[in-house]
Coordinates of C-alpha atoms in Angstrom, one line a residue:
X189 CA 18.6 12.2 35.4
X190 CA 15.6 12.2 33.9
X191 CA 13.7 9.3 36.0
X192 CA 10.8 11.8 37.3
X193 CA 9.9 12.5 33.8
X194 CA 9.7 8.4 32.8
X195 CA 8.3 7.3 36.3
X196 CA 5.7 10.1 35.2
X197 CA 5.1 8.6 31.6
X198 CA 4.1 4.9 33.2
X199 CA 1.7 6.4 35.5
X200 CA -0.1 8.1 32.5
X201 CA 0.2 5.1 30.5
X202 CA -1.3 2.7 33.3
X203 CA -3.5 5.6 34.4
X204 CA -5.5 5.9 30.7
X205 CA -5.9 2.1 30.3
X206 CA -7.3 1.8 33.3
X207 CA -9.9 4.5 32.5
X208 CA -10.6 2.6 29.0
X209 CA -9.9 -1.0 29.0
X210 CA -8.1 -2.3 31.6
X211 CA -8.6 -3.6 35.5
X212 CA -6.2 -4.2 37.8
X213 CA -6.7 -8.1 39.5
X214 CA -5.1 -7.7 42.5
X215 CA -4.0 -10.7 44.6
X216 CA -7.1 -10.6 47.3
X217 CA -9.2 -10.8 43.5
X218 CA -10.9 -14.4 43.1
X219 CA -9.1 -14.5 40.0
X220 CA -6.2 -13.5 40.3
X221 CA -4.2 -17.3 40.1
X222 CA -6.9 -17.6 36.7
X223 CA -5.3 -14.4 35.2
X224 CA -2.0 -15.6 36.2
X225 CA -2.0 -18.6 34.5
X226 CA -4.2 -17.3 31.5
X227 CA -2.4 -13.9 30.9
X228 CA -0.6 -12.7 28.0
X229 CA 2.4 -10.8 28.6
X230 CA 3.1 -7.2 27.8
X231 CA 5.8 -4.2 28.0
X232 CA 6.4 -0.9 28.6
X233 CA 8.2 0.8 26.3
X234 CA 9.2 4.5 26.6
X235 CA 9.7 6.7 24.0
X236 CA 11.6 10.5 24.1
X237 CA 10.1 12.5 21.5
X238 CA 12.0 15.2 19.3
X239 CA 10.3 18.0 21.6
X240 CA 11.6 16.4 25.2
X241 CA 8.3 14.6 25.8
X242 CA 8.2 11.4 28.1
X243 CA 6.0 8.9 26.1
X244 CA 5.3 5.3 27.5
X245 CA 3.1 3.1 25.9
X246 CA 1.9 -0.7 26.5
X247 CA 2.2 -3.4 23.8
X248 CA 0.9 -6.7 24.5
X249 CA 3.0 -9.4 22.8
X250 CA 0.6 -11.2 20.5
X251 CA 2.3 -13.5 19.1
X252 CA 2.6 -15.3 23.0
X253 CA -1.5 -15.5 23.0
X254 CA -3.5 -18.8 22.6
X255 CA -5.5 -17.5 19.7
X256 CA -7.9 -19.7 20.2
X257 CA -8.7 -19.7 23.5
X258 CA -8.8 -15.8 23.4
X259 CA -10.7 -15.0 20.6
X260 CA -12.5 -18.0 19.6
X261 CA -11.7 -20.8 16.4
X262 CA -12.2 -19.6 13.2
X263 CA -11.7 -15.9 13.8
X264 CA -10.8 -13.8 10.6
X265 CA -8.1 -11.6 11.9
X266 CA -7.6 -10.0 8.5
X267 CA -7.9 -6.2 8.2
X268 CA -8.0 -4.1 5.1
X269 CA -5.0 -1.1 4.2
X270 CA -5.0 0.7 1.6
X271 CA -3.4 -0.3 -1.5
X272 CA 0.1 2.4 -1.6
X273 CA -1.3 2.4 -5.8
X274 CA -5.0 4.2 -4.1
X275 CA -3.0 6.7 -2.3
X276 CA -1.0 8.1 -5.5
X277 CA -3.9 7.8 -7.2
X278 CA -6.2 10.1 -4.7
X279 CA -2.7 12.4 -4.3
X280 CA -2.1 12.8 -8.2
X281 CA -5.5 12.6 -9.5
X282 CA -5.6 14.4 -13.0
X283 CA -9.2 16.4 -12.1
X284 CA -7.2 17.7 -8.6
X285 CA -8.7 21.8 -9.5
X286 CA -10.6 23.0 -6.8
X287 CA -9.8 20.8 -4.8
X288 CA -7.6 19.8 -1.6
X289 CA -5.8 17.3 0.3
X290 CA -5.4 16.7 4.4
X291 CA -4.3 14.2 6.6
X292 CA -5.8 13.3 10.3
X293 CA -4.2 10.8 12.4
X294 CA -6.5 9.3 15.5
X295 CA -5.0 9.1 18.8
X296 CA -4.7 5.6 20.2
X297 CA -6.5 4.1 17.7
X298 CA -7.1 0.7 18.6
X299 CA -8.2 2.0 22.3
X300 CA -10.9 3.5 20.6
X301 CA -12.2 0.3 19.1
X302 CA -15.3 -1.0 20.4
X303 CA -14.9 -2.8 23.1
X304 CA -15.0 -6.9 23.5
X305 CA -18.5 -8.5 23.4
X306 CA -20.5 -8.5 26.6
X307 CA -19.4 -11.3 29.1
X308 CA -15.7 -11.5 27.1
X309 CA -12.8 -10.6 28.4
X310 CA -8.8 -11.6 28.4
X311 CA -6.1 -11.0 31.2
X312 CA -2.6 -9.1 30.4
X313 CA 0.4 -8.9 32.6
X314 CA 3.1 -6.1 32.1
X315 CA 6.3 -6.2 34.1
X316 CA 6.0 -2.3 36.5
X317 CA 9.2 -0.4 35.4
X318 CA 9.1 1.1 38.7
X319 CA 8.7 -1.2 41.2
X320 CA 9.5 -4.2 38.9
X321 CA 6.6 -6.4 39.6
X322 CA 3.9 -8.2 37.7
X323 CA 0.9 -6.4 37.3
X324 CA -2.0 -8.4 36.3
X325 CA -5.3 -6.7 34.3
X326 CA -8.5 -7.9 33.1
X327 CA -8.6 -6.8 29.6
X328 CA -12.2 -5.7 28.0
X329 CA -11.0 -4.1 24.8
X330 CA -8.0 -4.3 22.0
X331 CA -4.8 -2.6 22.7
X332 CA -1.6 -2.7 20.7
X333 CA 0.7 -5.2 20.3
X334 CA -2.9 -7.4 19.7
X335 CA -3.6 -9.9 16.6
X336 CA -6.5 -8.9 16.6
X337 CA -6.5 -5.3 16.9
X338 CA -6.7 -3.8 13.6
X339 CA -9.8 -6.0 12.8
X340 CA -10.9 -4.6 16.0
X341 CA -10.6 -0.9 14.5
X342 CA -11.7 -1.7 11.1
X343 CA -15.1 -3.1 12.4
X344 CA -15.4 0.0 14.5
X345 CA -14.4 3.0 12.1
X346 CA -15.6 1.5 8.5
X347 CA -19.3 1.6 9.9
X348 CA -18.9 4.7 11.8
X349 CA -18.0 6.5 8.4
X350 CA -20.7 4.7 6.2
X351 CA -22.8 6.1 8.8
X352 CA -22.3 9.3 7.8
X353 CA -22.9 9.2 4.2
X354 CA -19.5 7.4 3.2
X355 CA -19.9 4.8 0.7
X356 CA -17.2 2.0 0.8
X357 CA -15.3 0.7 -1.8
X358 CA -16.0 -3.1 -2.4
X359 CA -12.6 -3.5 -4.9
X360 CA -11.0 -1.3 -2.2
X361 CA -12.2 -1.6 0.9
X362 CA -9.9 1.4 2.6
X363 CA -11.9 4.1 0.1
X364 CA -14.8 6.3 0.7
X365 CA -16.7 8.3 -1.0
X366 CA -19.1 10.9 -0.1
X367 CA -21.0 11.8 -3.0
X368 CA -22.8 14.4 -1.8
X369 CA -19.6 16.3 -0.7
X370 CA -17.6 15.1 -3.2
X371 CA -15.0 13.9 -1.0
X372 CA -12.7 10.9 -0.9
X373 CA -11.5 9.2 2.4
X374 CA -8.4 6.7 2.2
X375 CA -8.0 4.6 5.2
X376 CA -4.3 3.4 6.6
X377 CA -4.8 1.9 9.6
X378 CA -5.5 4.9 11.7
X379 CA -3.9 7.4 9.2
X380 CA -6.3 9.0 7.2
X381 CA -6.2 10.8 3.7
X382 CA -9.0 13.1 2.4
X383 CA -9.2 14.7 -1.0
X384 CA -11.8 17.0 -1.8
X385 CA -13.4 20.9 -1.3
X386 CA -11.7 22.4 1.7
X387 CA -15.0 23.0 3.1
X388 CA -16.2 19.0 2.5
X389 CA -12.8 18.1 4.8
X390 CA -13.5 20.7 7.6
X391 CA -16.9 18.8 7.8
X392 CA -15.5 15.7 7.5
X393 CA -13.3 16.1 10.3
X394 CA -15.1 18.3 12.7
X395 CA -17.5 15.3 12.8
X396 CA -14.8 13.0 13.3
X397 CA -13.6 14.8 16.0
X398 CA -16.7 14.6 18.0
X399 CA -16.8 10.9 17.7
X400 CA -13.2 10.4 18.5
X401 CA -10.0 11.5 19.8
X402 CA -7.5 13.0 17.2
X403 CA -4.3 15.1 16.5
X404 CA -4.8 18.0 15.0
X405 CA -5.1 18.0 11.1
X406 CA -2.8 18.9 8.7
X407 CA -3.7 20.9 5.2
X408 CA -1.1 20.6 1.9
X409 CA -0.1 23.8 1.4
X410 CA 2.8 25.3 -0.5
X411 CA 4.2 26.3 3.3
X412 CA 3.5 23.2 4.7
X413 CA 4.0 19.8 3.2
X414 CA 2.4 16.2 4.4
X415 CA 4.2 13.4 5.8
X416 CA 1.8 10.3 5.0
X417 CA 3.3 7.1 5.5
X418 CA 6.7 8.0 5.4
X419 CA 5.5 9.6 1.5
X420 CA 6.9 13.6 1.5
X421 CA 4.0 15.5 -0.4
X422 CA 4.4 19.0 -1.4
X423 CA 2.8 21.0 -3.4
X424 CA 4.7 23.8 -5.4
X425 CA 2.7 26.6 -7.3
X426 CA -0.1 24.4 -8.6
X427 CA 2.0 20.9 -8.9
X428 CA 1.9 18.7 -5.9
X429 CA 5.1 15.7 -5.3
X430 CA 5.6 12.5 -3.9
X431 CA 9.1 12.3 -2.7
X432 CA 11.0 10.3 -0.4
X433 CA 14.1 12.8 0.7
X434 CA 13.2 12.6 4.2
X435 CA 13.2 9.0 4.5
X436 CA 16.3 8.2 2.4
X437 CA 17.9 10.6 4.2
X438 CA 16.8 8.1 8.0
X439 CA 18.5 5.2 5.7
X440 CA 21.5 6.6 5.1
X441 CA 22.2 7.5 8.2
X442 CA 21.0 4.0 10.2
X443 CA 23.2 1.9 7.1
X444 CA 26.0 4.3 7.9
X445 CA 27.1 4.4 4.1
X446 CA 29.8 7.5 3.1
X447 CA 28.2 10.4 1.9
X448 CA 30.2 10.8 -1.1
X449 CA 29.9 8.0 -2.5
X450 CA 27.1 8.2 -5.4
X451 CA 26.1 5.7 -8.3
X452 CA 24.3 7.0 -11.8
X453 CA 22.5 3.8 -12.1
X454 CA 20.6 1.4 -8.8
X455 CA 22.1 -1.7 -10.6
X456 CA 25.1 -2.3 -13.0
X457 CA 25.7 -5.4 -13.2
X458 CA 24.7 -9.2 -12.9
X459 CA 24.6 -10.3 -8.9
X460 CA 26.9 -13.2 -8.1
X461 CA 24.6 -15.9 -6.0
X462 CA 26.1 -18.6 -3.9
X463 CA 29.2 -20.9 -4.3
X464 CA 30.5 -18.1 -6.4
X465 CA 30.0 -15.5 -4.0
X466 CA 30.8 -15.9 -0.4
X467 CA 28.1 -16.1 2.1
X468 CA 27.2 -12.9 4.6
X469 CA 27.9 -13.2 8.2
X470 CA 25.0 -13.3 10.8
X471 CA 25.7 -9.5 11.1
X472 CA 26.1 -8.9 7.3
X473 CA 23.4 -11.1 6.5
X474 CA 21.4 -9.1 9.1
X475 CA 22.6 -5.5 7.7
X476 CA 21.5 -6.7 3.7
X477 CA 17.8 -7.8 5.0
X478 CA 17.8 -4.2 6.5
X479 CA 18.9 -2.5 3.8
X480 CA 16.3 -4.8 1.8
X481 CA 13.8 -3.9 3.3
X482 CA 14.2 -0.1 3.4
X483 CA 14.6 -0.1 -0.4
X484 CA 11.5 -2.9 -0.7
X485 CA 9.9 0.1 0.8
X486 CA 11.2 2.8 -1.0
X487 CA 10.2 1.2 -4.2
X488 CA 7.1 0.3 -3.4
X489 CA 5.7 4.4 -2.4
X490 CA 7.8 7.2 -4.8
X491 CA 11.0 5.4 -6.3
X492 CA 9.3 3.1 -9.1
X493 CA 13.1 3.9 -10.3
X494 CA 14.6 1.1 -8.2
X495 CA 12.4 -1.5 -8.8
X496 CA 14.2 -3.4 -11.1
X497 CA 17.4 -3.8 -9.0
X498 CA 15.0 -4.3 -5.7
X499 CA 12.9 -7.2 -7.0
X500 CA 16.8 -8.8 -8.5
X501 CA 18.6 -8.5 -5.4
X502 CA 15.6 -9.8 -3.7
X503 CA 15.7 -13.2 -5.5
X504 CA 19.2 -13.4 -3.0
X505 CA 17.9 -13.0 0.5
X506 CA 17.3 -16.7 1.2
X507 CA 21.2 -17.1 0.8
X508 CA 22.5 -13.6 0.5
X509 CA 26.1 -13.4 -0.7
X510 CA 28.9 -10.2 -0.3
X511 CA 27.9 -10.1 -4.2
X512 CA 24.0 -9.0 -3.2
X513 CA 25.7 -6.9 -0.1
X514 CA 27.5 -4.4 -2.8
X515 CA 24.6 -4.5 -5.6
X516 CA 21.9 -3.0 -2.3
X517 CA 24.6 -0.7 -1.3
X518 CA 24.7 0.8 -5.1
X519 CA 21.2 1.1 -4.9
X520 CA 21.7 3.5 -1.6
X521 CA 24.5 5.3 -3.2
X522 CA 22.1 6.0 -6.4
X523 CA 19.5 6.9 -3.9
X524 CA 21.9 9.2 -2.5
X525 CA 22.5 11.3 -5.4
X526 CA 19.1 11.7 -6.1
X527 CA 17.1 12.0 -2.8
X528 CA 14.8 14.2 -3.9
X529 CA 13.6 12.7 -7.2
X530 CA 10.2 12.1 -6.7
X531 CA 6.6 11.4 -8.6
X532 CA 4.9 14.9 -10.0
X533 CA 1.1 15.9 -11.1
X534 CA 0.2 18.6 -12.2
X535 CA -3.6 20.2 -12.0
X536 CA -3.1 22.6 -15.1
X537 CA -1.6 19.5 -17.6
X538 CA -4.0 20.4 -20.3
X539 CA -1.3 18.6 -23.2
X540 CA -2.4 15.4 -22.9
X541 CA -6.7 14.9 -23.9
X542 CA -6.2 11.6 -22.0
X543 CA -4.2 11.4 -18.7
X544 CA -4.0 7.8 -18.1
X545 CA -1.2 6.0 -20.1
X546 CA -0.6 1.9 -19.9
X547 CA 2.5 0.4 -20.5
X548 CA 3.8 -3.2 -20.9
X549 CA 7.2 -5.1 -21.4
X550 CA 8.8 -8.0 -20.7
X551 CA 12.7 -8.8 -21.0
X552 CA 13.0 -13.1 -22.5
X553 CA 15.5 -14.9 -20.0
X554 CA 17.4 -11.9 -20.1
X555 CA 18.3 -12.7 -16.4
X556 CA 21.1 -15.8 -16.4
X557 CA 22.0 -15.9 -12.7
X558 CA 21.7 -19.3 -11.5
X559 CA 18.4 -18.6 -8.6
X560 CA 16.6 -16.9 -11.2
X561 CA 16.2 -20.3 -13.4
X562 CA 16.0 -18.5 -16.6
X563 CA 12.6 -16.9 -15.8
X564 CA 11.5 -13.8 -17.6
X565 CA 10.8 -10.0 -16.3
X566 CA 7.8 -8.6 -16.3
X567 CA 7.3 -4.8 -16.3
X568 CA 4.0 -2.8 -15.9
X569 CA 3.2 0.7 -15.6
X570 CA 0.3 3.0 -15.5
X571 CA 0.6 6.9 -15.0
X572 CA -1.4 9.6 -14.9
X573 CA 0.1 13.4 -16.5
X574 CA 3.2 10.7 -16.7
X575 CA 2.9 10.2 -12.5
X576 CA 3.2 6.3 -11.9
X577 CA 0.7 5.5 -9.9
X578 CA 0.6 1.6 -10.9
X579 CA 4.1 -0.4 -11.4
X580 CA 5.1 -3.6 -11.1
X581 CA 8.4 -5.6 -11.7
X582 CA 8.0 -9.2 -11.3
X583 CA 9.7 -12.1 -12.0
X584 CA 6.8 -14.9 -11.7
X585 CA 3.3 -14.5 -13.2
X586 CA -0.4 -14.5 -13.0
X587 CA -1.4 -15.5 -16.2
X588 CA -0.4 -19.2 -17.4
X589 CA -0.1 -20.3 -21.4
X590 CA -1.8 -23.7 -19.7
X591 CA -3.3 -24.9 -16.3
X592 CA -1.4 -27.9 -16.7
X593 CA 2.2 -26.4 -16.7
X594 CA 3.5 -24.5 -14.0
X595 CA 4.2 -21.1 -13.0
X596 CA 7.3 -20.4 -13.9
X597 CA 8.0 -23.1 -16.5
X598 CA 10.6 -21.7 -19.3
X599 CA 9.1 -19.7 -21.9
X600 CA 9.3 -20.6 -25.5
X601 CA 10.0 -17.1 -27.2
X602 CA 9.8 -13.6 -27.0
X603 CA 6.4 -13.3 -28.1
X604 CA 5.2 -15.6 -25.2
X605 CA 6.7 -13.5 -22.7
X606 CA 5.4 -10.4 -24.1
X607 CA 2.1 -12.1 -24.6
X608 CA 1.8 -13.2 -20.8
X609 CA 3.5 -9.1 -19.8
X610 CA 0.5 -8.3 -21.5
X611 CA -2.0 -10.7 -19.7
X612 CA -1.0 -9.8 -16.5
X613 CA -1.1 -5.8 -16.8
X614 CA -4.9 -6.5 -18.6
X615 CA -6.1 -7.9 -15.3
X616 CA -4.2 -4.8 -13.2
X617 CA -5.5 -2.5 -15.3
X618 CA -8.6 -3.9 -15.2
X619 CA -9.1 -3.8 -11.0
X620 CA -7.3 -0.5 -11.1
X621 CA -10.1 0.5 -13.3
X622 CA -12.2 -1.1 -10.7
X623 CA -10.8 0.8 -7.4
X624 CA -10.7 4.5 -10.1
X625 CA -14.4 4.1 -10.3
X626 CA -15.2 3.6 -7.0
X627 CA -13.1 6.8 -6.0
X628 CA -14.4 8.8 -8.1
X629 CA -11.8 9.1 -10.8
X630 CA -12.0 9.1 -14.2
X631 CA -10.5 6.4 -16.4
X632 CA -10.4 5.6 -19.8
X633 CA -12.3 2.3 -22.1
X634 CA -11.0 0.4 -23.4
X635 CA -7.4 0.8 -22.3
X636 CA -4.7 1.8 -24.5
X637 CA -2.0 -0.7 -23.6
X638 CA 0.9 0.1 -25.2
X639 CA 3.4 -3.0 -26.0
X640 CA 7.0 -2.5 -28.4
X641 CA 6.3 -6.5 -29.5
X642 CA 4.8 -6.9 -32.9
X643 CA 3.8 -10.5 -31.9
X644 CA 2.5 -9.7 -29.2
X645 CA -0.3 -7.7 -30.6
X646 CA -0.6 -9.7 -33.7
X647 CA -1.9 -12.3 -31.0
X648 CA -3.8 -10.0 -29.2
X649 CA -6.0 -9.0 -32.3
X650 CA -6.3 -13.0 -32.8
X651 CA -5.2 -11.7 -36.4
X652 CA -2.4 -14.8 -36.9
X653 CA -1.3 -18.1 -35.8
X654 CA 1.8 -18.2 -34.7
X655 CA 3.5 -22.1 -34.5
X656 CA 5.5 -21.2 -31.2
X657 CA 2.7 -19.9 -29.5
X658 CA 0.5 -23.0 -29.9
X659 CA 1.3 -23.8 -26.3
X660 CA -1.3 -21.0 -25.4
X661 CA -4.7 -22.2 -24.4
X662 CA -6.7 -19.3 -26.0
X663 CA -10.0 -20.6 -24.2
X664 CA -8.7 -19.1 -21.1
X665 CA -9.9 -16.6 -19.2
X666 CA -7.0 -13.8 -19.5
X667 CA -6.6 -14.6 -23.0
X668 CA -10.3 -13.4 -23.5
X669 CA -9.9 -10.5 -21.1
X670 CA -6.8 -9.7 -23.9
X671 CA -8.7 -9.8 -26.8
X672 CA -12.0 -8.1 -25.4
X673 CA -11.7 -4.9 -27.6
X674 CA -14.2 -3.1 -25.4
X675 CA -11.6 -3.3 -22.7
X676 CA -8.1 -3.3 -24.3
X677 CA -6.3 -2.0 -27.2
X678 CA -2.8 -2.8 -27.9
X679 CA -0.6 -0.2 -29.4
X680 CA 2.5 -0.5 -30.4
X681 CA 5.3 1.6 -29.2
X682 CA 8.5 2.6 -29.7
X683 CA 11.0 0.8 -27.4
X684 CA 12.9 4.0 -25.9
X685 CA 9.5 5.4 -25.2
X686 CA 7.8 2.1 -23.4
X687 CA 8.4 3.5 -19.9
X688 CA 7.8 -0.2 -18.7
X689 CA 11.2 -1.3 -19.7
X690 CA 12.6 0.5 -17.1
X691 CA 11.0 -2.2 -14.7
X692 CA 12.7 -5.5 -16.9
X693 CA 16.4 -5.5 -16.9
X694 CA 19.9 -3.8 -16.6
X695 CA 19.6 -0.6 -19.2
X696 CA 22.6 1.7 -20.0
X697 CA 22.9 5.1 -18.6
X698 CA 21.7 7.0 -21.8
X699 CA 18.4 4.4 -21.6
X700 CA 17.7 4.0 -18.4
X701 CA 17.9 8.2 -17.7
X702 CA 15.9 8.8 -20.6
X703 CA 13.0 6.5 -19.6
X704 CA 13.2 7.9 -15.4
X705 CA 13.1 11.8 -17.0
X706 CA 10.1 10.8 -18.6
X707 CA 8.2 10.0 -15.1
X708 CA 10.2 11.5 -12.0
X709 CA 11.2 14.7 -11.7
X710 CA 13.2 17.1 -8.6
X711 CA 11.0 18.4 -5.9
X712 CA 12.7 22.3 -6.3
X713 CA 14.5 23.6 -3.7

């Protein structure tokens, strides 16, 4: 019923590449058999948008392009994003008075990349949803669907903004600063995050939209909260959140799960692997890596809660059972009951004379399911006002007691597992240090990492030798970095108040409430 409105849609679409970066090669064109045979295929695809809007949009399919031949051996297609750690960071920064926080998204980014060196070109054929017939198009700039498109826009907005002032980051790339305005730019792809004086972003953005084409901006306000990459932020008297109601909520609904069915805790119990557990079907095994992948996500932007059960579940997607199937869906039904839990900052925290706390923990083969091999967890964490804006909960590590034994070779005690915890959040403190400085944000020397492992420190402060840690190579490089006093102090902690251990194992209720409490709070009604 609608046709009009579509038929209308692919005549815009075609229409504005044509303007930018395409030409039509039309059969009486000398090379038109070339762009046949050397052509990479594209489609149409038409989107309805929540207000009624017809939207059509070309995508090349680049992963049917002869790299080579189109853009040359040896090309680098890798393009910098920014780290989702930078964007808490810039979001719950502990000196936020005074200033504030927008989002601008360009339109049609990668059409606005510079276009292809002079004399280059590629051909593109896209199927007419009309008149369904091959069109065929000499291509003189990126366009989506492209491998090399985001390098494209990259090479094409990172100078433009250094050109104005902006100084770029060099431990991360996607950050820039303008000192003179005092204003912080983070780059994701085309959405883009500023942080500074209202009167620094106006600037910033008036000139941005003089050099290109953009969607109106959008201020954090009390009335109107931000949507940046699927992160909720609002800001409620003078404390702003990071919540993820909106897309938990998009979950639920696409892994059809019952509404009343809630779980206390993400993860219970021990996950049964394979030849215990049955195998998934194709469609079940298909439905898990879904679900997998939302929560991946989840845990990885606002929900440092789930970590723990995401990164154990995940050591089951190679052979996923019905086992893993029912430990993701408890994980949904936790998320569930507490959609809009959430990471909070506050600009008036005035209890704390540091902001920045550093945690470490690490759990010794607590972990006995069979794919796991007996390897240890490793929990990190870094807040600021008690905000995570650094976590990590990983299975394998960085930091080796030798270079001649491998990765993930059994450990020999506790304190070797705490010892290598504590190596590996030294070097992520270190280059979160690194990217702080370069933003503009304050951050503390030496670091106060706080440990609940006696031996662990004794090591650290190379005050004792102990005979099952002679398997450590001291002379390496981490080791040092651990012992540097001018860079890290170990403290020990209290176990019930080393937030990290909610990133290493199954906990009770009472423990593992007590420790989420401490760092995610409700975004009120």
């Amino acid at each position: 019923p609608d046709r009009n409105k579509a038929i209308e849609a692919s005549e815009k679409e075609f229409g504005s590449l044509q303007e930018s970066i395409l030409k039509e090669i039309l059969p009486s064109h000398p090379d038109y058999e070339k762009a046949k045979n050397q052509s990479t295929t594209a489609r149409e695809l038409l989107d309805i948008k929540r207000s009624g809007e017809y939207k059509a949009r070309i995508v090349k399919q680049g992963f049917k392009e002869n790299k080579t031949m189109a853009d040359g051996p040896n090309f680098n297609y890798y393009s910098h994003v920014a780290r989702l750690s930078t964007v808490r960071m810039a979001i719950l920064r502990p000196d936020r008075k005074g200033r504030s926080i927008a989002m601008k998204d360009v339109s049609t980014a990668f059409l606005q990349s510079h276009k292809f060196p002079d004399g280059m070109h590629k051909y593109l054929s896209v199927k007419d949803p009309v008149k369904m017939t091959w069109r065929y198009f000499e291509q003189s700039g990126p366009i989506y669907g492209e491998s090399s498109a985001p390098i494209h826009w990259e090479n094409t907005i990172a100078p433009w903004l250094e050109s104005q002032g902006f100084k770029r980051g060099e431990n991360e790339m996607s950050a820039f600063t303008h000192k003179e305005k005092d204003i912080l730019v983070v780059l994701y792809v085309d959405d883009i995050l500023a942080d500074g004086p209202i009167k620094a972003i106006e600037w910033f953005f008036d000139v941005l939209n003089k050099r290109f084409k953009c969607k109106e901006a959008d201020f954090l306000t009390p009335e109107t909260p931000l949507d940046y990459l699927g992160m909720k932020v609002s800001q409620v008297n003078d404390e702003i959140y990071i919540t993820m109601d909106d897309y938990i909520e998009n979950c639920l609904m696409k892994l059809e799960l019952p509404e009343s069915k809630i779980s206390q805790l993400p993860i219970t119990e021990s996950i049964e692997g394979k030849g215990v557990s049955p195998l998934l079907s194709p469609a079940a095994r298909h439905y898990f890596l879904t679900a997998l992948g939302m929560a991946g996500w989840l845990s990885s932007t606002a929900r440092p809660d789930i970590s723990y059960a995401v990164s154990r579940i995940g050591q089951h997607a190679a052979d996923p059972t019905e086992s893993a199937l029912k430990a993701i869906k408890k994980v949904f039904y936790y998320l569930q009951g507490t959609k809009r839990l959430g990471l909070k900052s506050s600009s008036s925290e005035t209890a704390r004379d540091e902001p920045w706390e550093f945690y470490c923990d690490s759990d010794y083969a607590g972990n006995s399911e069979s794919q796991n091999k007996r390897r240890s967890q490793i929990g990190i964490c870094a807040t600021i006002n008690r905000a995570p804006i650094y976590w990590s909960s990983k299975v394998s590590s960085v930091c080796f007691a030798n270079a001649d034994l491998e990765e993930a070779h059994a450990d020999m005690s506790s304190a070797a597992v705490e010892i290598y915890g504590a190596g590996n959040a030294t070097i992520e403190f270190l280059h979160l240090s690194y990217v702080s400085d370069e933003m503009g944000i304050s951050f503390p020397k030496p670091i106060v990492l706080q440990i609940d492992n006696t031996a662990a420190i004794v090591f650290a402060n190379a005050t004792a030798v102990k005979t099952t840690l002679k398997h450590i190579d001291v002379r390496q490089h981490w080791v040092r970095l651990l012992r540097n006093k001018k860079l890290i102090l170990p403290k020990w902690v209290h176990s019930p108040d080393n937030l990290a251990d909610i990133f290493t194992k199954i906990l009770t209720a009472l423990v593992f409430l007590t420790l989420r409490n401490q760092m995610m709070f409700e975004l009120p009604q």
